[in-house]
Short mmCIF file of C-alpha atoms and ligand atoms in Angstrom, two decimals:
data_model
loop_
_atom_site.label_atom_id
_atom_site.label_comp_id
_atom_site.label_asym_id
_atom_site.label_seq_id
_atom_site.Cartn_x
_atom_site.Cartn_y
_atom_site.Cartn_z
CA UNK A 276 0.00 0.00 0.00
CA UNK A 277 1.61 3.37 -0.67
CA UNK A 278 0.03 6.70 -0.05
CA UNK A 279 0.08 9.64 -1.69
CA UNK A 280 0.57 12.62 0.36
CA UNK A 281 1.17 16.52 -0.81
CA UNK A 282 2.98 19.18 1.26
CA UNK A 283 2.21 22.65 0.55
CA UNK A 284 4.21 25.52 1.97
CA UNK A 285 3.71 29.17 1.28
CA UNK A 286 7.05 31.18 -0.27
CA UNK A 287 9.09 33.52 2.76
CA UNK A 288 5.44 34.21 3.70
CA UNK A 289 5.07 37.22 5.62
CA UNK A 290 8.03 38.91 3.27
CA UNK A 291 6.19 37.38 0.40
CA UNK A 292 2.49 39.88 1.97
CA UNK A 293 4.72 42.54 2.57
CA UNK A 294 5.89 42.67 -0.67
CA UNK A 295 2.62 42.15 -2.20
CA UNK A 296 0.88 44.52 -0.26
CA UNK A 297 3.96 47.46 -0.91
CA UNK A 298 4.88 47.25 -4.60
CA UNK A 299 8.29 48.92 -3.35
CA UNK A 300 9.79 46.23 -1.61
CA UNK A 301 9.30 43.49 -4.40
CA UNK A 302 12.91 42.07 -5.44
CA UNK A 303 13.99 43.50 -2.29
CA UNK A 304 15.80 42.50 0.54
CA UNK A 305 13.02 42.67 2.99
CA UNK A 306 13.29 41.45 6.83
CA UNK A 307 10.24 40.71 8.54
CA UNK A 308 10.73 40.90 12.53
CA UNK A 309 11.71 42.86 15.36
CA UNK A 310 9.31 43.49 18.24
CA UNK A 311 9.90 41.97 21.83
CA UNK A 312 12.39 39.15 20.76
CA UNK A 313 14.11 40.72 18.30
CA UNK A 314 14.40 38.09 15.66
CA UNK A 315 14.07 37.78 12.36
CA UNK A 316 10.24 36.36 11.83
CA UNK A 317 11.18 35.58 8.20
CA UNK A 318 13.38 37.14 4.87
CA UNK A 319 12.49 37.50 1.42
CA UNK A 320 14.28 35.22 -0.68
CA UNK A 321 16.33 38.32 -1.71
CA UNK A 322 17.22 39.01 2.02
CA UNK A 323 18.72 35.13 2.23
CA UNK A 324 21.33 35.61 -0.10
CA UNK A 325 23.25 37.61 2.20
CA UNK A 326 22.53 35.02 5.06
CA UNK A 327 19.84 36.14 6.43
CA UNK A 328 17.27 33.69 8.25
CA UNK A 329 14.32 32.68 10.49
CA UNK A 330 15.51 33.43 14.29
CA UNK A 331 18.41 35.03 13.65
CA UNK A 332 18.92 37.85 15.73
CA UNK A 333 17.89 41.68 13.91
CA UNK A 334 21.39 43.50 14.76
CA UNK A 335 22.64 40.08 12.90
CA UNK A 336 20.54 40.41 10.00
CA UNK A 337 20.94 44.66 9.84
CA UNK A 338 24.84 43.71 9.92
CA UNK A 339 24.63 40.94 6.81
CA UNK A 340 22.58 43.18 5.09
CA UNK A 341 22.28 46.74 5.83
CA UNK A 342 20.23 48.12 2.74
CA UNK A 343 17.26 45.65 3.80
CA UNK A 344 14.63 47.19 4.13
CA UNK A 345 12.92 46.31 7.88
CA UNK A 346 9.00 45.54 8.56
CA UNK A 347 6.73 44.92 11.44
CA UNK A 348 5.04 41.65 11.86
CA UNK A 349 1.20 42.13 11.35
CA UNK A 350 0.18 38.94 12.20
CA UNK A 351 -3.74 39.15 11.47
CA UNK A 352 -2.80 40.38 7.71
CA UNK A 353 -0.76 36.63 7.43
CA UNK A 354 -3.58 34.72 9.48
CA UNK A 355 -6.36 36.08 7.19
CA UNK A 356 -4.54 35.24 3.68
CA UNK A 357 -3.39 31.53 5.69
CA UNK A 358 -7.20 30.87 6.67
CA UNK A 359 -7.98 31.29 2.82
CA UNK A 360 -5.67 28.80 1.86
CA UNK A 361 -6.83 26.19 4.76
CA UNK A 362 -10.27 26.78 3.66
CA UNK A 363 -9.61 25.86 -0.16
CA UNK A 364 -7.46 23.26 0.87
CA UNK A 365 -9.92 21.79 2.75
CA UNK A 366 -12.06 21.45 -0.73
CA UNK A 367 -10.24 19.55 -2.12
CA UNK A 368 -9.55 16.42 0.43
CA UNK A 369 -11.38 16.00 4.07
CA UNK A 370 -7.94 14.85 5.19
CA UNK A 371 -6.22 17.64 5.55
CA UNK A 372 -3.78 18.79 8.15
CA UNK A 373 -2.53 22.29 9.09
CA UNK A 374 0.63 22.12 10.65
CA UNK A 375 1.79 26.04 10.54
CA UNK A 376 0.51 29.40 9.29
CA UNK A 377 1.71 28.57 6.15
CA UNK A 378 1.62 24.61 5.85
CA UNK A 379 -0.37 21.69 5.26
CA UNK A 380 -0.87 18.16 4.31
CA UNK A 381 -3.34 16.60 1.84
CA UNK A 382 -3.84 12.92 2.05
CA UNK A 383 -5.03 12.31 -1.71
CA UNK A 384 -4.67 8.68 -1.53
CA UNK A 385 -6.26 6.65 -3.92
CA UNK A 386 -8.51 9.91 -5.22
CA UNK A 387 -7.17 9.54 -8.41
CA UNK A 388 -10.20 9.23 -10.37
CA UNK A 389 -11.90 12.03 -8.41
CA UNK A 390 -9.36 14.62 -8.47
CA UNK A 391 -6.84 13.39 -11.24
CA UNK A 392 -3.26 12.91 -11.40
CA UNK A 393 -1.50 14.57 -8.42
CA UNK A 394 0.99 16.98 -10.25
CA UNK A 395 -1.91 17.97 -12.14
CA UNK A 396 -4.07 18.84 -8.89
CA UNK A 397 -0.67 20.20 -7.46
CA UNK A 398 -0.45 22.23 -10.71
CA UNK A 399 -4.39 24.10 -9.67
CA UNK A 400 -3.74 24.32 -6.48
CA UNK A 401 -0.09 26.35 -7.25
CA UNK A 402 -2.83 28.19 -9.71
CA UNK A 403 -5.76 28.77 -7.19
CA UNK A 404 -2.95 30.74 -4.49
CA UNK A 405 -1.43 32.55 -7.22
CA UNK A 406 -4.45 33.98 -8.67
CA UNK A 407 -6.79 34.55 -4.93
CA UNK A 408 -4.04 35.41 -2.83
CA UNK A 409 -1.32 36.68 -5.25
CA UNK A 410 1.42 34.96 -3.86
CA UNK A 411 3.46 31.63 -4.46
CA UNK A 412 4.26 28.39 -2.58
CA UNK A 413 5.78 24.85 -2.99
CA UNK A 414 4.46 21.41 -3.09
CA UNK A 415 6.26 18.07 -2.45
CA UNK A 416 3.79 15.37 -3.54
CA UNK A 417 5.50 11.67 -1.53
CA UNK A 418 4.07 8.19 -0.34
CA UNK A 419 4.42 9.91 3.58
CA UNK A 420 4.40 13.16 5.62
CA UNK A 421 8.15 13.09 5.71
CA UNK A 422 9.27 12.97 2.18
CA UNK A 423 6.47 14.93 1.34
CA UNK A 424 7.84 17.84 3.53
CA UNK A 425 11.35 17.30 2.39
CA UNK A 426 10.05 17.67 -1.31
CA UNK A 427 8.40 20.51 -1.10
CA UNK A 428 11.43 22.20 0.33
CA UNK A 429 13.31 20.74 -2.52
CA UNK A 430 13.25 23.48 -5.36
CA UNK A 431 11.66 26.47 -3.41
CA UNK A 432 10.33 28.85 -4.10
CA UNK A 433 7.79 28.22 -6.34
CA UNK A 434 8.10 24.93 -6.58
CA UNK A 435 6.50 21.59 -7.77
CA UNK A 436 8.37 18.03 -6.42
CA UNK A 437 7.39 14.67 -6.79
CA UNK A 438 8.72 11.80 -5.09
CA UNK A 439 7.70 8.43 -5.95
CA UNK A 440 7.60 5.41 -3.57
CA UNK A 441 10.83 3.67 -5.73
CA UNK A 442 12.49 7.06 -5.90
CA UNK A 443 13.09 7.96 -1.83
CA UNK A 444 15.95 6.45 -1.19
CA UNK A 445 17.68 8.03 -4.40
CA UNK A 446 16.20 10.72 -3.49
CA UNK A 447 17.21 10.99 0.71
CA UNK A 448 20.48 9.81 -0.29
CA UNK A 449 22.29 13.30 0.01
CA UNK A 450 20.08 14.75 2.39
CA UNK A 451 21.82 16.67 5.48
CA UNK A 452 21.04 14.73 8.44
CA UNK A 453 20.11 18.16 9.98
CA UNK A 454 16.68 17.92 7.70
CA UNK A 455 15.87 14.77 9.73
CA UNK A 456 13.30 15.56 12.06
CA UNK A 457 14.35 14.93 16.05
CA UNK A 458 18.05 15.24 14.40
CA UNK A 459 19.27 18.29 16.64
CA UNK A 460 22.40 19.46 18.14
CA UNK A 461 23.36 16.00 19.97
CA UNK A 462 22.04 14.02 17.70
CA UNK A 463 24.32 15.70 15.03
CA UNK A 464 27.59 15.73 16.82
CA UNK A 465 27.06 11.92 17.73
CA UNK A 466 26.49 11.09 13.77
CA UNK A 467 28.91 13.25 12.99
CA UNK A 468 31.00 11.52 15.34
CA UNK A 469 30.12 7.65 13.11
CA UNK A 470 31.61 9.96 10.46
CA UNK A 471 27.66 10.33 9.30
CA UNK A 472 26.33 13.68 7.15
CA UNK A 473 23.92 12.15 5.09
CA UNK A 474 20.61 10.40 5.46
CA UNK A 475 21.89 7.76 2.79
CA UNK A 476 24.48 6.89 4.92
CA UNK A 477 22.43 5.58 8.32
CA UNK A 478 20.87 3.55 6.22
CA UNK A 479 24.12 1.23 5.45
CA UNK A 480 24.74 1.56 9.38
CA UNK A 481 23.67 -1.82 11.80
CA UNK A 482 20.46 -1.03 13.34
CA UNK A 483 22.70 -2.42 16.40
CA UNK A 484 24.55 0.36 16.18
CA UNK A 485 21.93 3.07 16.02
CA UNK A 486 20.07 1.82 18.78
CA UNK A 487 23.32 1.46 20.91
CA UNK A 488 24.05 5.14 20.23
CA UNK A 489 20.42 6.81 20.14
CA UNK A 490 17.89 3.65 22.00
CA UNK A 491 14.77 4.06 20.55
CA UNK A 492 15.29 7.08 18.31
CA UNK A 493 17.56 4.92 16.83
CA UNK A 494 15.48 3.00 15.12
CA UNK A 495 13.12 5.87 13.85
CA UNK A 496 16.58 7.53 12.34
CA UNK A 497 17.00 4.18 10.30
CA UNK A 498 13.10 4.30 9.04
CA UNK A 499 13.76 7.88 8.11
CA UNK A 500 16.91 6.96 6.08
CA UNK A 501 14.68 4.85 4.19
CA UNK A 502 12.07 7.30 4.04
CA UNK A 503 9.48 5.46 5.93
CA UNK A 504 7.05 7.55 8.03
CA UNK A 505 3.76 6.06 9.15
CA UNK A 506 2.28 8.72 10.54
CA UNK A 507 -1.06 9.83 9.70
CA UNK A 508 -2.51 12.90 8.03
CA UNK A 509 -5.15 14.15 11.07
CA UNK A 510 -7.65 16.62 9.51
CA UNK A 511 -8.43 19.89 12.17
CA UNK A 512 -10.81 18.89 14.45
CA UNK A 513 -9.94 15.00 14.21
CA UNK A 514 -8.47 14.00 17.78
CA UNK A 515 -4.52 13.64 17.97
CA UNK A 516 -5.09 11.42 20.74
CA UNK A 517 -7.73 10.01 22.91
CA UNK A 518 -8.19 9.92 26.60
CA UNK A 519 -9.96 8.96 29.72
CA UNK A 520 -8.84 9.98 33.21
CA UNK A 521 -10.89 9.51 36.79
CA UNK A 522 -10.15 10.72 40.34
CA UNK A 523 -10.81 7.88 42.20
CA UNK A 524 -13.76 8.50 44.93
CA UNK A 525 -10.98 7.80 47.06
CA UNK A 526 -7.34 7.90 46.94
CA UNK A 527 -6.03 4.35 46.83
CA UNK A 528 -2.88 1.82 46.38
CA UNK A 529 -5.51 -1.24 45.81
CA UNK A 530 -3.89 -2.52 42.63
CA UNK A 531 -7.30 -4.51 41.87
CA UNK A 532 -9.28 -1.20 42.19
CA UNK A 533 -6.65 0.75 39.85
CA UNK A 534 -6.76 -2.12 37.41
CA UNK A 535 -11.06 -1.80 37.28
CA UNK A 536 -10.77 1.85 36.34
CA UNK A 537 -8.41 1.59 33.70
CA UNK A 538 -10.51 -1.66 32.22
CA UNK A 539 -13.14 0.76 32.55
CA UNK A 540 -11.28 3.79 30.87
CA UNK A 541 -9.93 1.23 28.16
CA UNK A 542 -13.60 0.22 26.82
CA UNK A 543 -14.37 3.33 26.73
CA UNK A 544 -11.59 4.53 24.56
CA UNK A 545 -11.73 1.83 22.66
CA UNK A 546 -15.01 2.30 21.38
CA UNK A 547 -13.99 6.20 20.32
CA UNK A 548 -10.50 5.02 18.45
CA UNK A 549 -13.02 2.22 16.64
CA UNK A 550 -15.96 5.56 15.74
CA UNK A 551 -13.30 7.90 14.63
CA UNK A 552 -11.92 4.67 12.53
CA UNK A 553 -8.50 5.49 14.10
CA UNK A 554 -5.70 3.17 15.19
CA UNK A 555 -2.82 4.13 17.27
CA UNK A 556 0.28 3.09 18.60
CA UNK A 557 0.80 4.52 21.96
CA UNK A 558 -0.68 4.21 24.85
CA UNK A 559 -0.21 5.93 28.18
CA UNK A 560 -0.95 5.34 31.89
CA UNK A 561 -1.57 8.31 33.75
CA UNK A 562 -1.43 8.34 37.96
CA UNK A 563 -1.49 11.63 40.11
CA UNK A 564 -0.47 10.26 43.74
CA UNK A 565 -2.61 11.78 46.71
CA UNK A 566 0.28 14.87 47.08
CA UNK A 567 -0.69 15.74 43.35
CA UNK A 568 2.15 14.26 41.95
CA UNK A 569 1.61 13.43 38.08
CA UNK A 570 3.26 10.86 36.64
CA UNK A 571 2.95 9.56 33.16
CA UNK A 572 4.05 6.56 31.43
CA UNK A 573 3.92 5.46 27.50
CA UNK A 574 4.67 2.30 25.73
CA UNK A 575 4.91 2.27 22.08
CA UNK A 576 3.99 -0.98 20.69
CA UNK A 577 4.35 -2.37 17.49
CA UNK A 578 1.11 -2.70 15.76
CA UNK A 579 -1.53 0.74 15.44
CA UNK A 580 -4.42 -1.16 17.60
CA UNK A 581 -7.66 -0.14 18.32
CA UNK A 582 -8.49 -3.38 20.42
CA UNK A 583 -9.67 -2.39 23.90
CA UNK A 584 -8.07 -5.42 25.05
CA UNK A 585 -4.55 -4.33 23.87
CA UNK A 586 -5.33 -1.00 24.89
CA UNK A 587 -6.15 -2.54 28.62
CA UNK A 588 -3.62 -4.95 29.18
CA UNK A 589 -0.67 -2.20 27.94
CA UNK A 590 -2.12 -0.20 30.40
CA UNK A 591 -2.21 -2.83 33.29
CA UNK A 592 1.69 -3.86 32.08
CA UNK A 593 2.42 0.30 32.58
CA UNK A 594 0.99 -0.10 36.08
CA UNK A 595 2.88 -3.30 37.05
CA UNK A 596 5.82 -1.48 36.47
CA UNK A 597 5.86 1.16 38.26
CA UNK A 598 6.06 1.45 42.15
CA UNK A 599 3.34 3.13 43.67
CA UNK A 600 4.98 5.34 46.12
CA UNK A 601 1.89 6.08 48.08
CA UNK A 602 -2.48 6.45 46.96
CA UNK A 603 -3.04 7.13 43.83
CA UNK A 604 -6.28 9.91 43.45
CA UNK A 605 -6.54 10.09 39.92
CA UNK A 606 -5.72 7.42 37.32
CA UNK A 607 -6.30 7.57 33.56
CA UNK A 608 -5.00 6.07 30.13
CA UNK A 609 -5.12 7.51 26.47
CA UNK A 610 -3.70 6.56 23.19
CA UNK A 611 -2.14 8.58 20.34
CA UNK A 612 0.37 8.02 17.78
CA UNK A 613 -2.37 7.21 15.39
CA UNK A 614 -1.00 5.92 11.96
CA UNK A 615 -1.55 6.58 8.63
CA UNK A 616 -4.32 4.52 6.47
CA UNK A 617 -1.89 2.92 4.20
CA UNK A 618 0.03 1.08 6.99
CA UNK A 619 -3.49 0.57 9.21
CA UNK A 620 -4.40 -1.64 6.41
CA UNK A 621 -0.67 -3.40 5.77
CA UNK A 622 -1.38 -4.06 9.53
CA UNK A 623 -4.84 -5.16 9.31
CA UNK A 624 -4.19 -7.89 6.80
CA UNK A 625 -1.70 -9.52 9.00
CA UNK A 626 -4.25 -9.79 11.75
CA UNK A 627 -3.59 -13.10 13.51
CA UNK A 628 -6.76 -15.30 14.51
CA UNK A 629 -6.50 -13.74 18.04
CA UNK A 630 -7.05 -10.08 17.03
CA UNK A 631 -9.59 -10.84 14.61
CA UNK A 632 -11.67 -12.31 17.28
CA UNK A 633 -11.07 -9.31 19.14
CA UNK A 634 -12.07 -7.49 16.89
CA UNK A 635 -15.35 -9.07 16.39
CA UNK A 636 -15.65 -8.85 20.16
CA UNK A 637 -15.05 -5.05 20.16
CA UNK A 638 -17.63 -4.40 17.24
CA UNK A 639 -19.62 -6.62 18.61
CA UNK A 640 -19.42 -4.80 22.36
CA UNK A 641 -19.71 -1.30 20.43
CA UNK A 642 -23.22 -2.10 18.85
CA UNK A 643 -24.55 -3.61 22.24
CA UNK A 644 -23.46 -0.08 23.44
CA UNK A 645 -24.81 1.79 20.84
CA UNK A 646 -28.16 0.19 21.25
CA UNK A 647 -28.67 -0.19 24.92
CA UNK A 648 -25.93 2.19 26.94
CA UNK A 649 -22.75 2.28 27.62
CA UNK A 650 -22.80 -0.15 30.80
CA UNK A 651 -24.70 -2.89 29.82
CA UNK A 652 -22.26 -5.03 28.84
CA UNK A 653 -19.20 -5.51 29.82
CA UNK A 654 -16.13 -7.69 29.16
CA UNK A 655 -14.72 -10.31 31.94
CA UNK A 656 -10.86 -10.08 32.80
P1 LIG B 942 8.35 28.94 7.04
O1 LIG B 942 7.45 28.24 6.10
O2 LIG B 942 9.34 28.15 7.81
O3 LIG B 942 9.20 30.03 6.26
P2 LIG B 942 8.76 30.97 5.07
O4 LIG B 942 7.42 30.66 4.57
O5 LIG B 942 9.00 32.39 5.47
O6 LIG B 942 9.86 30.62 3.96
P3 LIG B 942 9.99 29.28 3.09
O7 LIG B 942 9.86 29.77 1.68
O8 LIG B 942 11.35 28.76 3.40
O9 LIG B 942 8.89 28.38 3.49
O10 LIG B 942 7.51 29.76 8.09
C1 LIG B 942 6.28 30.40 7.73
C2 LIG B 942 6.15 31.73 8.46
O11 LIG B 942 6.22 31.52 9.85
C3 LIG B 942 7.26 32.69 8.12
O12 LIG B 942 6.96 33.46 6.97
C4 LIG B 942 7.35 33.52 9.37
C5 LIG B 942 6.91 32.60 10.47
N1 LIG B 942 8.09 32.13 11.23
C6 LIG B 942 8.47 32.81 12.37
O13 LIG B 942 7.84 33.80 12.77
N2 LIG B 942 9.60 32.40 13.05
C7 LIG B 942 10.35 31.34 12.65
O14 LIG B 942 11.37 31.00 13.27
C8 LIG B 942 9.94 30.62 11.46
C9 LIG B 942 10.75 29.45 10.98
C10 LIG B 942 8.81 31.05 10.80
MG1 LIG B 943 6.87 28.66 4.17
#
């Protein structure tokens, strides 16, 4: 199964208003910024030449370039042109993901037929900006969130990339590990350190290796390298995770009484990951102690699942672990990490006899709900 997923970011885009709105300062160095932090918000593609760049400080940026000319931030101009753009975006596929003033992902999988090729749709959508809001951006168009991202950064501005699924590795091969996401300052020097610049190069490294250096982000580095990225396009208003907490009528270390709560919690969740037709892969136990003390703690496991039973039992494993250092008053679980369609149904063939009677037993458990209330039935531990 391989998605298709576009990326669109807007060109330098508060320069890119300014310059629109003041005909003067177009193929001009122009510095968007100042104000209380005195950074640079954004430059105008003319501005980077000389160095200039997002969060740089402005006596930098006055020092690299001097003739620039310096603007304000007015940040409801930007958020009214950026609302536009959602809104059309939003058009043309339900699943559709804001991720910053100027960004978003489309998940246009398997929509061919409906909205045509995708460098063609790319190709209108480019259009639609340019002619309602007068300004430019880029698209990447990738099987995943993550190549999609790094394509439409590829040949900015005013730019069109596509990336398909037996083209990423080429592709990542030269990529700065820098453009990795999580890849920060330590991350850097310790790759640097396995002689390591480029995201073509991790993936010739033993995953032994990468998890002895990084644990667990080890392994997403190597998925990365290969430009796998499960994760799911979440449209607004669709949850990024789901939850259920209780304080306990009264504060308790009775491991049985914890353990009915979150079997409690884990139905309940279970049945809105299964209505929102999500699946995810990590779930979290949640315990404030009686002196308020929060403590949280996640597994990731390997599977998206949106069995209550899995959800449950992770939970119960969370609690076994951990020594309760006095009552607990409040005790909760959730699960997020919800994964893309494409890999939800890689996963969902593989489902072993076990899950798929669990499953049956969850749908089966949801309609009894649906139709009588939420407590008549319930499963046995
Ligand atoms: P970006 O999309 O990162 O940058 P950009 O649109 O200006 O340029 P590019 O062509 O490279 O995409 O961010 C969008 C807007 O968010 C940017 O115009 C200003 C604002 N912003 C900040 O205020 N501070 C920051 O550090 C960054 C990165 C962006
Ligand atoms: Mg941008």
């Amino acid at each position: 199964m391989k998605g298709t997923i576009l990326h669109i970011d807007m060109d330098a885009f508060y320069a890119a208003i300014e310059q629109l709105d003041n005909p003067r300062l177009r193929g001009k160095p122009v510095i968007v910024g100042g104000g209380m932090r005195g950074v640079v918000s954004t430059a105008s593609y003319e501005a980077r030449e000389f160095g200039v760049h997002s969060a740089m400080p402005i006596f930098q940026a006055k020092r690299l370039c001097p003739r620039a000319v310096f603007v304000p931030v007015r940040m409801s101009r930007y958020q009214e042109t950026s609302r536009r753009i959602m809104a059309f975006l939003n058009t043309i596929s339900p699943v559709c993901e804001q991720v910053s003033i100027d960004e978003a992902y489309l998940d246009i999988t398997g929509t061919e037929r409906l909205l045509g090729d995708p460098i063609a749709l790319a190709k209108r959508i480019k259009e639609w900006v340019r002619e309602e809001t007068g300004l430019t951006c880029s698209i990447g168009i990738a099987p995943n969130k993550f190549v999609a991202k790094i394509a439409s950064d590829w040949d900015k501005p005013d730019g069109l990339t596509m990336i398909r699924h037996d083209e990423v590795e080429d592709f990542l091969d030269d990529l700065p590990v820098t453009k990795l996401p999580g890849v920060g300052k330590r991350a850097l020097k310790t790759l640097e350190g396995l002689g390591i610049t480029q995201a073509g190069q991790i993936r010739k490294l033993p995953e032994a290796i990468l998890t002895k250096k990084f644990g667990k982000f080890g392994r997403s580095l190597l998925e990365l390298s290969r430009g796998l990225d499960p994760s799911a396009v979440v449209s607004h208003g669709e949850p990024k995770s789901i939850s259920n907490e209780n304080t306990l009528g009264e504060d308790t270390d009775d491991i049985e009484i914890l353990m009915k709560t979150l079997a409690a919690q884990s139905e309940t969740i279970g049945r809105r990951i299964r209505t929102h037709g999500l699946r995810g892969r990590t779930i979290t136990l949640k315990l404030k102690y009686s002196d308020f003390r929060l403590v949280t703690r996640a597994r990731t496991i390997d599977g998206p699942t949106n069995s209550t039973k899995i959800i449950r039992d992770t939970a119960f494993e969370l609690l076994k672990n951990e020594q309760l250092r006095s009552k607990v008053r409040l005790v909760g679980v959730g699960v997020s990490n919800f994964q893309s369609s494409a890999r939800q149904l890689a996963f969902f063939e593989k489902l072993s006899i076990e899950d798929e009677r669990q499953s049956r037993l969850d749908m089966a458990i949801d309609e009894v709900s649906g139709k009588f209330g939420r407590d008549k039935l319930k499963r046995g531990r």
